[in-house]
Amino acid sequence: GDKAFAQFLTDEIKEEKKIQKHKSLPKVSGGWELEVHGTEAKLVRKIAGEKITVTFNINNSIPPSGEEDTQEQQKPDEQEPELTSTPNFVVEVIKDDTKQTLVLDCHFPEDEIGHEGEEESDIFTIREVSFQPTGEADWKDTNYTLNTDSLDWALYDHLMDFLADRGVDNTFADELIELSTALEHQEYIKFLEDLKSFVKCQ
């Protein structure tokens, strides 16, 4: 059984490498520096008196596909539908002269495809906003967290503009999806390779 499993993994790795779009991770435009730790990625950008960091994790970032039935009828030579990784991401804005960090929790809505009626709709939304003490690893539950579900639209728009002024806009979000998808695929291939060595290990 293990031999067949290892052989299957070998073929699978070959296939995945064939369809791998990016041999190295795509860059995000706008002077963002990327740090990757396993499945977590962090983009950092400094502008006049501020440091902006965007953090996301690729685990559980691929939305479930509701099309299990259609895959049965696929012809063998057809490409599998492309998986896209749309992770939640956290934007932190740190101003040099305050001890506060503004934290905005953003995500890609799952029904994002159905927005034809709206012109220029944002591809991501802000879910929560809070202040956290700068430099503390653990965020406190005692800090007020604003949930945007019940938020005044004008205030919400200003928050979106605030992010856009700092380079977190639709273009950025598109590039983040591309980066995250490439990173997810890279990690998946690595996982298959690790699994293969594990299975072959006597």
XYZ file of N, CA and C in Angstrom:
606
model
N 0.823 -1.211 0.000
C 0.000 0.000 0.000
C 0.852 1.253 0.000
N 1.901 1.256 0.852
C 2.747 2.446 0.958
C 3.469 2.750 -0.349
N 3.871 1.692 -1.052
C 4.574 1.894 -2.326
C 3.681 2.628 -3.316
N 2.444 2.153 -3.405
C 1.478 2.769 -4.322
C 1.221 4.220 -3.908
N 1.134 4.433 -2.602
C 0.904 5.766 -2.058
C 2.068 6.689 -2.454
N 3.281 6.216 -2.271
C 4.465 7.011 -2.603
C 4.498 7.319 -4.098
N 4.119 6.331 -4.908
C 4.099 6.531 -6.358
C 3.053 7.586 -6.736
N 1.902 7.479 -6.108
C 0.836 8.455 -6.347
C 1.328 9.864 -6.004
N 1.997 9.991 -4.852
C 2.498 11.302 -4.423
C 3.534 11.842 -5.400
N 4.402 10.960 -5.902
C 5.414 11.380 -6.870
C 4.748 11.990 -8.099
N 3.710 11.311 -8.607
C 2.994 11.815 -9.783
C 2.286 13.122 -9.481
N 1.680 13.152 -8.311
C 0.930 14.339 -7.899
C 1.857 15.558 -7.818
N 3.041 15.360 -7.230
C 4.018 16.454 -7.101
C 4.425 16.956 -8.481
N 4.661 16.013 -9.398
C 5.016 16.377 -10.781
C 3.937 17.251 -11.398
N 2.691 16.799 -11.247
C 1.549 17.535 -11.817
C 1.455 18.930 -11.235
N 1.544 18.999 -9.895
C 1.405 20.290 -9.221
C 2.506 21.253 -9.642
N 3.711 20.723 -9.820
C 4.823 21.590 -10.231
C 4.603 22.105 -11.645
N 3.949 21.260 -12.469
C 3.681 21.656 -13.846
C 2.754 22.875 -13.886
N 1.719 22.855 -13.026
C 0.747 23.952 -13.073
C 1.133 25.117 -12.168
N 2.250 24.986 -11.487
C 2.681 26.055 -10.576
C 3.015 27.312 -11.385
N 2.265 28.383 -11.095
C 2.437 29.594 -11.891
C 3.723 30.326 -11.550
N 4.030 30.369 -10.257
C 5.160 31.192 -9.814
C 6.229 30.302 -9.209
N 7.408 30.340 -9.769
C 8.495 29.573 -9.165
C 8.974 30.297 -7.906
N 8.957 31.633 -7.985
C 9.227 32.384 -6.752
C 7.981 33.210 -6.471
N 7.828 33.656 -5.255
C 6.587 34.336 -4.869
C 6.448 35.669 -5.603
N 5.235 35.968 -6.073
C 5.035 37.244 -6.765
C 5.216 38.421 -5.805
N 5.709 39.524 -6.327
C 5.926 40.720 -5.495
C 4.626 41.513 -5.375
N 4.499 42.216 -4.283
C 3.369 43.126 -4.125
C 3.885 44.530 -4.399
N 3.259 45.228 -5.337
C 3.768 46.545 -5.716
C 3.524 47.569 -4.609
N 4.262 48.648 -4.641
C 4.051 49.699 -3.640
C 5.030 49.640 -2.487
N 6.160 48.963 -2.707
C 7.210 49.009 -1.687
C 6.942 48.193 -0.436
N 6.174 47.140 -0.551
C 5.925 46.264 0.601
C 7.045 45.246 0.709
N 7.512 45.035 1.937
C 8.515 43.992 2.157
C 7.826 42.765 2.722
N 8.217 41.605 2.208
C 7.544 40.375 2.598
C 8.407 39.544 3.536
N 7.782 39.073 4.614
C 8.437 38.084 5.476
C 7.496 36.886 5.536
N 8.043 35.694 5.361
C 7.202 34.503 5.439
C 7.720 33.577 6.531
N 6.812 33.152 7.421
C 7.159 32.159 8.438
C 6.177 31.018 8.292
N 6.586 29.967 7.581
C 5.669 28.848 7.368
C 4.440 29.317 6.609
N 3.279 29.146 7.227
C 2.038 29.507 6.536
C 1.637 30.959 6.801
N 2.425 31.651 7.620
C 2.066 33.037 7.913
C 2.944 33.997 7.121
N 2.312 34.984 6.525
C 3.067 35.972 5.759
C 2.785 37.353 6.318
N 3.813 38.205 6.219
C 3.670 39.556 6.756
C 4.241 40.529 5.731
N 3.465 41.537 5.406
C 3.918 42.580 4.486
C 4.094 43.855 5.288
N 5.235 44.498 5.117
C 5.528 45.694 5.912
C 5.862 46.849 4.985
N 5.338 48.007 5.331
C 5.606 49.191 4.524
C 5.721 50.380 5.462
N 6.736 51.215 5.239
C 6.884 52.411 6.088
C 6.616 53.645 5.241
N 5.736 54.498 5.737
C 5.548 55.788 5.086
C 5.509 56.859 6.159
N 5.982 58.029 5.794
C 6.022 59.207 6.685
C 5.447 58.999 8.082
N 6.344 58.629 9.002
C 5.933 58.561 10.412
C 5.011 57.405 10.756
N 4.828 56.480 9.828
C 3.949 55.349 10.111
C 4.550 54.051 9.603
N 4.156 52.983 10.279
C 4.539 51.656 9.801
C 3.237 50.885 9.620
N 3.071 50.312 8.421
C 1.863 49.546 8.162
C 2.260 48.090 7.979
N 1.628 47.200 8.709
C 1.904 45.781 8.498
C 0.600 45.069 8.158
N 0.700 44.141 7.243
C -0.455 43.330 6.867
C -0.047 41.875 7.090
N -0.810 41.157 7.899
C -0.472 39.777 8.225
C -1.597 38.858 7.775
N -1.246 37.720 7.198
C -2.277 36.738 6.868
C -1.693 35.338 6.975
N -2.585 34.371 7.103
C -2.166 32.976 7.200
C -2.908 32.198 6.128
N -2.161 31.378 5.369
C -2.800 30.673 4.249
C -3.606 29.456 4.681
N -3.466 29.015 5.929
C -4.264 27.865 6.364
C -5.748 28.209 6.272
N -6.533 27.275 5.788
C -7.987 27.468 5.642
C -8.352 28.694 4.808
N -7.496 29.036 3.840
C -7.765 30.257 3.086
C -8.412 29.978 1.731
N -8.605 28.692 1.422
C -9.239 28.370 0.145
C -10.702 28.074 0.397
N -11.586 28.898 -0.165
C -13.012 28.687 0.106
C -13.455 27.332 -0.437
N -14.384 26.674 0.266
C -14.832 25.355 -0.193
C -15.523 25.505 -1.538
N -15.275 24.556 -2.447
C -15.927 24.676 -3.750
C -17.233 23.928 -3.677
N -18.304 24.549 -4.157
C -19.598 23.893 -4.096
C -19.859 23.048 -5.316
N -18.829 22.760 -6.105
C -19.095 22.096 -7.385
C -18.557 20.673 -7.408
N -18.872 19.883 -6.402
C -18.308 18.541 -6.380
C -18.864 17.677 -7.517
N -20.148 17.912 -7.872
C -20.771 17.064 -8.887
C -20.127 17.260 -10.262
N -19.784 18.512 -10.582
C -19.295 18.787 -11.937
C -17.958 18.112 -12.195
N -17.196 17.861 -11.132
C -15.861 17.300 -11.350
C -15.942 15.885 -11.919
N -17.055 15.200 -11.648
C -17.188 13.829 -12.135
C -17.175 13.800 -13.659
N -17.851 14.783 -14.275
C -17.985 14.728 -15.725
C -16.797 15.334 -16.460
N -15.776 15.749 -15.720
C -14.642 16.373 -16.396
C -13.901 15.403 -17.286
N -13.481 15.880 -18.432
C -12.629 15.034 -19.274
C -11.249 14.992 -18.632
N -10.563 13.876 -18.762
C -9.269 13.725 -18.078
C -8.263 14.817 -18.437
N -8.336 15.347 -19.681
C -7.303 16.316 -20.042
C -7.672 17.737 -19.651
N -8.853 17.918 -19.069
C -9.231 19.274 -18.681
C -8.480 19.695 -17.424
N -8.137 20.966 -17.399
C -7.484 21.512 -16.204
C -8.468 21.488 -15.036
N -7.977 21.181 -13.878
C -8.837 21.334 -12.707
C -9.091 22.819 -12.512
N -10.254 23.165 -11.945
C -10.503 24.589 -11.717
C -9.417 25.156 -10.804
N -9.040 26.385 -11.080
C -7.928 26.939 -10.318
C -8.372 27.286 -8.899
N -7.587 26.877 -7.945
C -7.911 27.217 -6.566
C -7.330 28.583 -6.253
N -8.117 29.387 -5.576
C -7.647 30.711 -5.201
C -7.688 30.823 -3.692
N -6.624 31.364 -3.139
C -6.553 31.524 -1.687
C -6.944 32.953 -1.317
N -8.020 33.088 -0.548
C -8.473 34.421 -0.138
C -8.476 34.500 1.394
N -7.306 34.718 1.974
C -7.219 34.671 3.444
C -7.763 35.940 4.088
N -8.228 35.793 5.308
C -8.483 36.996 6.104
C -7.136 37.662 6.323
N -7.111 38.988 6.421
C -5.841 39.623 6.723
C -6.027 40.754 7.716
N -4.984 40.997 8.496
C -5.049 42.006 9.547
C -4.093 43.135 9.196
N -4.634 44.338 9.164
C -3.802 45.515 8.885
C -3.549 46.232 10.205
N -2.261 46.502 10.481
C -1.933 47.281 11.667
C -1.262 48.566 11.230
N -1.765 49.673 11.748
C -1.150 50.967 11.449
C -0.548 51.496 12.740
N 0.787 51.668 12.711
C 1.490 52.130 13.908
C 2.049 53.517 13.621
N 1.638 54.482 14.400
C 2.201 55.823 14.237
C 3.382 55.954 15.185
N 4.468 56.553 14.687
C 5.702 56.643 15.473
C 5.493 57.285 16.837
N 4.620 58.306 16.896
C 4.575 59.072 18.148
C 3.438 58.668 19.079
N 2.783 57.551 18.823
C 1.774 57.114 19.797
C 2.102 55.699 20.244
N 1.527 55.340 21.352
C 1.751 53.988 21.869
C 0.623 53.067 21.408
N -0.220 53.578 20.522
C -1.376 52.819 20.079
C -1.159 52.262 18.682
N -1.728 51.114 18.415
C -1.754 50.559 17.069
C -3.209 50.417 16.669
N -3.536 50.940 15.492
C -4.888 50.738 14.993
C -4.906 49.424 14.221
N -5.813 48.529 14.615
C -5.850 47.191 14.012
C -7.164 47.019 13.251
N -7.036 46.689 11.966
C -8.242 46.489 11.161
C -8.248 45.061 10.640
N -9.297 44.358 10.982
C -9.411 42.965 10.602
C -10.223 42.899 9.306
N -9.590 42.449 8.220
C -10.253 42.483 6.915
C -10.472 41.084 6.375
N -11.473 40.953 5.518
C -11.635 39.651 4.869
C -12.258 39.817 3.494
N -12.148 38.749 2.706
C -12.752 38.721 1.378
C -14.111 38.058 1.504
N -15.179 38.758 1.194
C -16.501 38.136 1.316
C -16.621 36.976 0.334
N -17.316 35.923 0.757
C -17.382 34.742 -0.097
C -18.289 34.954 -1.299
N -19.301 35.817 -1.124
C -20.243 36.014 -2.236
C -19.802 37.179 -3.114
N -18.499 37.393 -3.115
C -17.940 38.571 -3.768
C -18.233 38.595 -5.269
N -18.534 37.434 -5.840
C -18.724 37.365 -7.286
C -20.034 38.033 -7.699
N -21.001 38.054 -6.786
C -22.319 38.534 -7.185
C -22.518 40.039 -7.162
N -21.457 40.806 -7.296
C -21.593 42.260 -7.154
C -21.749 43.011 -8.467
N -22.379 42.396 -9.485
C -22.354 43.053 -10.785
C -23.030 44.418 -10.759
N -24.074 44.539 -9.944
C -24.848 45.778 -9.965
C -24.067 46.995 -9.488
N -23.142 46.782 -8.575
C -22.448 47.929 -7.984
C -21.242 48.304 -8.831
N -21.061 49.594 -8.982
C -19.858 49.990 -9.713
C -18.713 50.056 -8.721
N -17.571 49.628 -9.149
C -16.340 49.723 -8.357
C -16.523 49.260 -6.923
N -17.040 48.060 -6.752
C -17.225 47.607 -5.381
C -15.872 47.145 -4.833
N -15.697 47.268 -3.528
C -14.432 46.855 -2.923
C -14.376 45.346 -2.859
N -13.193 44.797 -3.138
C -13.142 43.333 -3.126
C -12.893 42.780 -1.724
N -12.573 43.648 -0.777
C -12.445 43.160 0.599
C -13.259 44.060 1.518
N -13.552 43.561 2.695
C -14.307 44.371 3.650
C -13.562 44.415 4.977
N -13.838 45.455 5.748
C -13.274 45.557 7.099
C -14.303 44.944 8.040
N -13.850 43.998 8.842
C -14.789 43.331 9.737
C -14.785 43.921 11.139
N -13.571 44.183 11.625
C -13.458 44.717 12.990
C -12.329 45.732 13.056
N -12.496 46.675 13.960
C -11.457 47.693 14.164
C -11.236 47.843 15.663
N -9.971 47.895 16.075
C -9.697 48.150 17.494
C -8.347 48.827 17.654
N -8.115 49.359 18.831
C -6.794 49.857 19.187
C -6.120 48.822 20.066
N -4.835 48.589 19.816
C -4.087 47.678 20.674
C -2.796 48.383 21.067
N -2.278 48.061 22.274
C -1.012 48.669 22.685
C 0.101 48.231 21.731
N 0.880 49.175 21.259
C 1.940 48.860 20.315
C 2.963 47.918 20.929
N 3.364 46.915 20.155
C 4.463 46.060 20.578
C 4.070 44.917 21.485
N 2.793 44.830 21.840
C 2.392 43.698 22.687
C 1.902 42.559 21.818
N 2.417 41.392 22.072
C 2.095 40.252 21.211
C 0.637 39.839 21.402
N 0.187 39.845 22.636
C -1.174 39.377 22.895
C -2.139 40.535 22.949
N -3.138 40.485 22.106
C -4.138 41.544 22.123
C -5.123 41.289 23.242
N -5.569 42.360 23.817
C -6.435 42.240 24.992
C -7.908 42.217 24.573
N -8.638 41.296 25.160
C -10.068 41.246 24.885
C -10.790 42.401 25.566
N -10.088 43.060 26.475
C -10.732 44.148 27.201
C -10.722 45.441 26.391
N -9.977 45.464 25.291
C -9.995 46.664 24.452
C -11.242 46.663 23.587
N -11.840 47.840 23.464
C -13.069 47.946 22.686
C -12.819 47.538 21.237
N -13.660 46.661 20.727
C -13.557 46.255 19.336
C -14.822 46.647 18.613
N -14.647 47.419 17.561
C -15.776 47.908 16.791
C -16.093 46.907 15.689
N -17.316 46.396 15.704
C -17.723 45.481 14.647
C -18.415 46.302 13.562
N -18.024 46.109 12.317
C -18.518 47.005 11.272
C -19.934 46.667 10.793
N -20.492 45.553 11.296
C -21.838 45.181 10.841
C -22.856 46.288 11.072
N -22.704 46.966 12.200
C -23.716 47.967 12.559
C -23.158 49.385 12.413
N -22.161 49.527 11.546
C -21.434 50.796 11.491
C -22.078 51.785 10.525
N -22.009 53.051 10.903
C -22.406 54.143 10.015
C -21.599 54.062 8.718
N -22.286 54.103 7.564
C -21.599 53.935 6.280
C -20.534 54.978 6.013
N -20.813 56.203 6.455
C -19.840 57.280 6.214
C -18.537 56.982 6.952
N -18.660 56.507 8.190
C -17.476 56.162 8.971
C -16.738 54.998 8.318
N -17.511 54.018 7.847
C -16.910 52.863 7.178
C -16.134 53.306 5.933
N -16.733 54.193 5.140
C -16.062 54.688 3.928
C -14.764 55.405 4.259
N -14.804 56.190 5.342
C -13.577 56.884 5.758
C -12.491 55.891 6.150
N -12.886 54.810 6.830
C -11.904 53.783 7.206
C -11.306 53.137 5.961
N -12.143 52.865 4.959
C -11.640 52.274 3.713
C -10.679 53.251 3.013
N -11.039 54.541 3.025
C -10.156 55.552 2.418
C -8.841 55.646 3.179
N -8.949 55.555 4.504
C -7.770 55.597 5.368
C -6.804 54.476 4.973
N -7.359 53.287 4.722
C -6.530 52.156 4.289
C -5.974 52.394 2.890
N -6.814 52.879 1.990
C -6.381 53.106 0.604
C -5.232 54.111 0.557
N -5.306 55.136 1.408
C -4.224 56.136 1.460
C -2.911 55.500 1.893
N -3.004 54.379 2.576
C -1.796 53.692 3.044
C -1.438 52.515 2.148
N -2.048 52.457 1.005
C -1.679 51.440 0.019
C -2.461 50.144 0.116
N -3.444 50.107 1.008
C -4.262 48.899 1.105
C -5.574 49.169 0.378
N -5.575 48.845 -0.920
C -6.751 49.101 -1.744
C -7.046 47.860 -2.576
N -7.928 47.988 -3.552
C -8.293 46.818 -4.368
C -7.108 46.210 -5.098
N -6.221 47.072 -5.619
C -5.040 46.568 -6.324
C -4.191 45.731 -5.373
N -3.989 46.279 -4.176
C -3.227 45.564 -3.151
C -3.909 44.229 -2.837
N -5.222 44.267 -2.673
C -5.963 43.052 -2.304
C -5.855 41.992 -3.397
N -5.896 42.439 -4.658
C -5.713 41.500 -5.776
C -4.347 40.839 -5.709
N -3.329 41.660 -5.463
C -1.963 41.136 -5.408
C -1.777 40.240 -4.193
N -2.477 40.577 -3.112
C -2.400 39.743 -1.914
C -2.988 38.359 -2.205
N -4.088 38.325 -2.943
C -4.691 37.034 -3.310
C -3.707 36.226 -4.146
N -3.041 36.912 -5.087
C -2.099 36.213 -5.950
C -0.916 35.668 -5.144
N -0.412 36.497 -4.245
C 0.700 36.090 -3.386
C 0.285 34.917 -2.508
N -0.880 35.048 -1.901
C -1.359 34.021 -0.985
C -1.593 32.704 -1.722
N -2.135 32.797 -2.929
C -2.390 31.599 -3.729
C -1.079 30.906 -4.082
N -0.072 31.701 -4.462
C 1.237 31.133 -4.806
C 1.881 30.495 -3.585
N 1.752 31.178 -2.448
C 2.340 30.672 -1.204
C 1.638 29.379 -0.785
N 0.312 29.374 -0.914
C -0.464 28.186 -0.544
C -0.039 27.000 -1.408
N 0.141 27.265 -2.701
C 0.504 26.183 -3.620
C 1.902 25.657 -3.300
N 2.799 26.574 -3.012
C 4.172 26.213 -2.652
C 4.185 25.326 -1.403
N 3.400 25.741 -0.410
C 3.331 24.966 0.841
C 2.690 23.602 0.607
N 1.710 23.561 -0.302
C 1.034 22.301 -0.609
C 2.016 21.312 -1.239
N 2.817 21.803 -2.183
C 3.810 20.939 -2.838
C 4.816 20.441 -1.810
N 5.230 21.354 -0.919
C 6.183 20.992 0.122
C 5.570 19.910 1.035
N 4.293 20.082 1.326
C 3.604 19.111 2.168
C 3.582 17.737 1.489
N 3.286 17.708 0.183
C 3.272 16.433 -0.550
C 4.646 15.781 -0.518
N 5.695 16.623 -0.668
C 7.058 16.082 -0.652
C 7.394 15.503 0.723
N 6.998 16.222 1.776
C 7.241 15.725 3.141
C 6.469 14.431 3.383
N 5.248 14.403 2.869
C 4.408 13.227 3.057
C 5.032 12.031 2.341
N 5.568 12.288 1.149
C 6.200 11.210 0.395
C 7.396 10.652 1.162
N 8.270 11.531 1.672
C 9.436 11.028 2.433
C 8.980 10.275 3.676
N 7.899 10.770 4.278
C 7.389 10.121 5.492
C 6.884 8.716 5.185
N 6.140 8.603 4.081
C 5.568 7.307 3.684
C 6.682 6.322 3.306
N 7.734 6.847 2.640
C 8.798 5.957 2.203
C 9.727 5.542 3.349
N 9.693 6.294 4.414
C 10.575 6.040 5.544
C 10.248 4.688 6.174
N 11.244 3.819 6.273
C 10.967 2.479 6.797
C 10.942 2.505 8.316
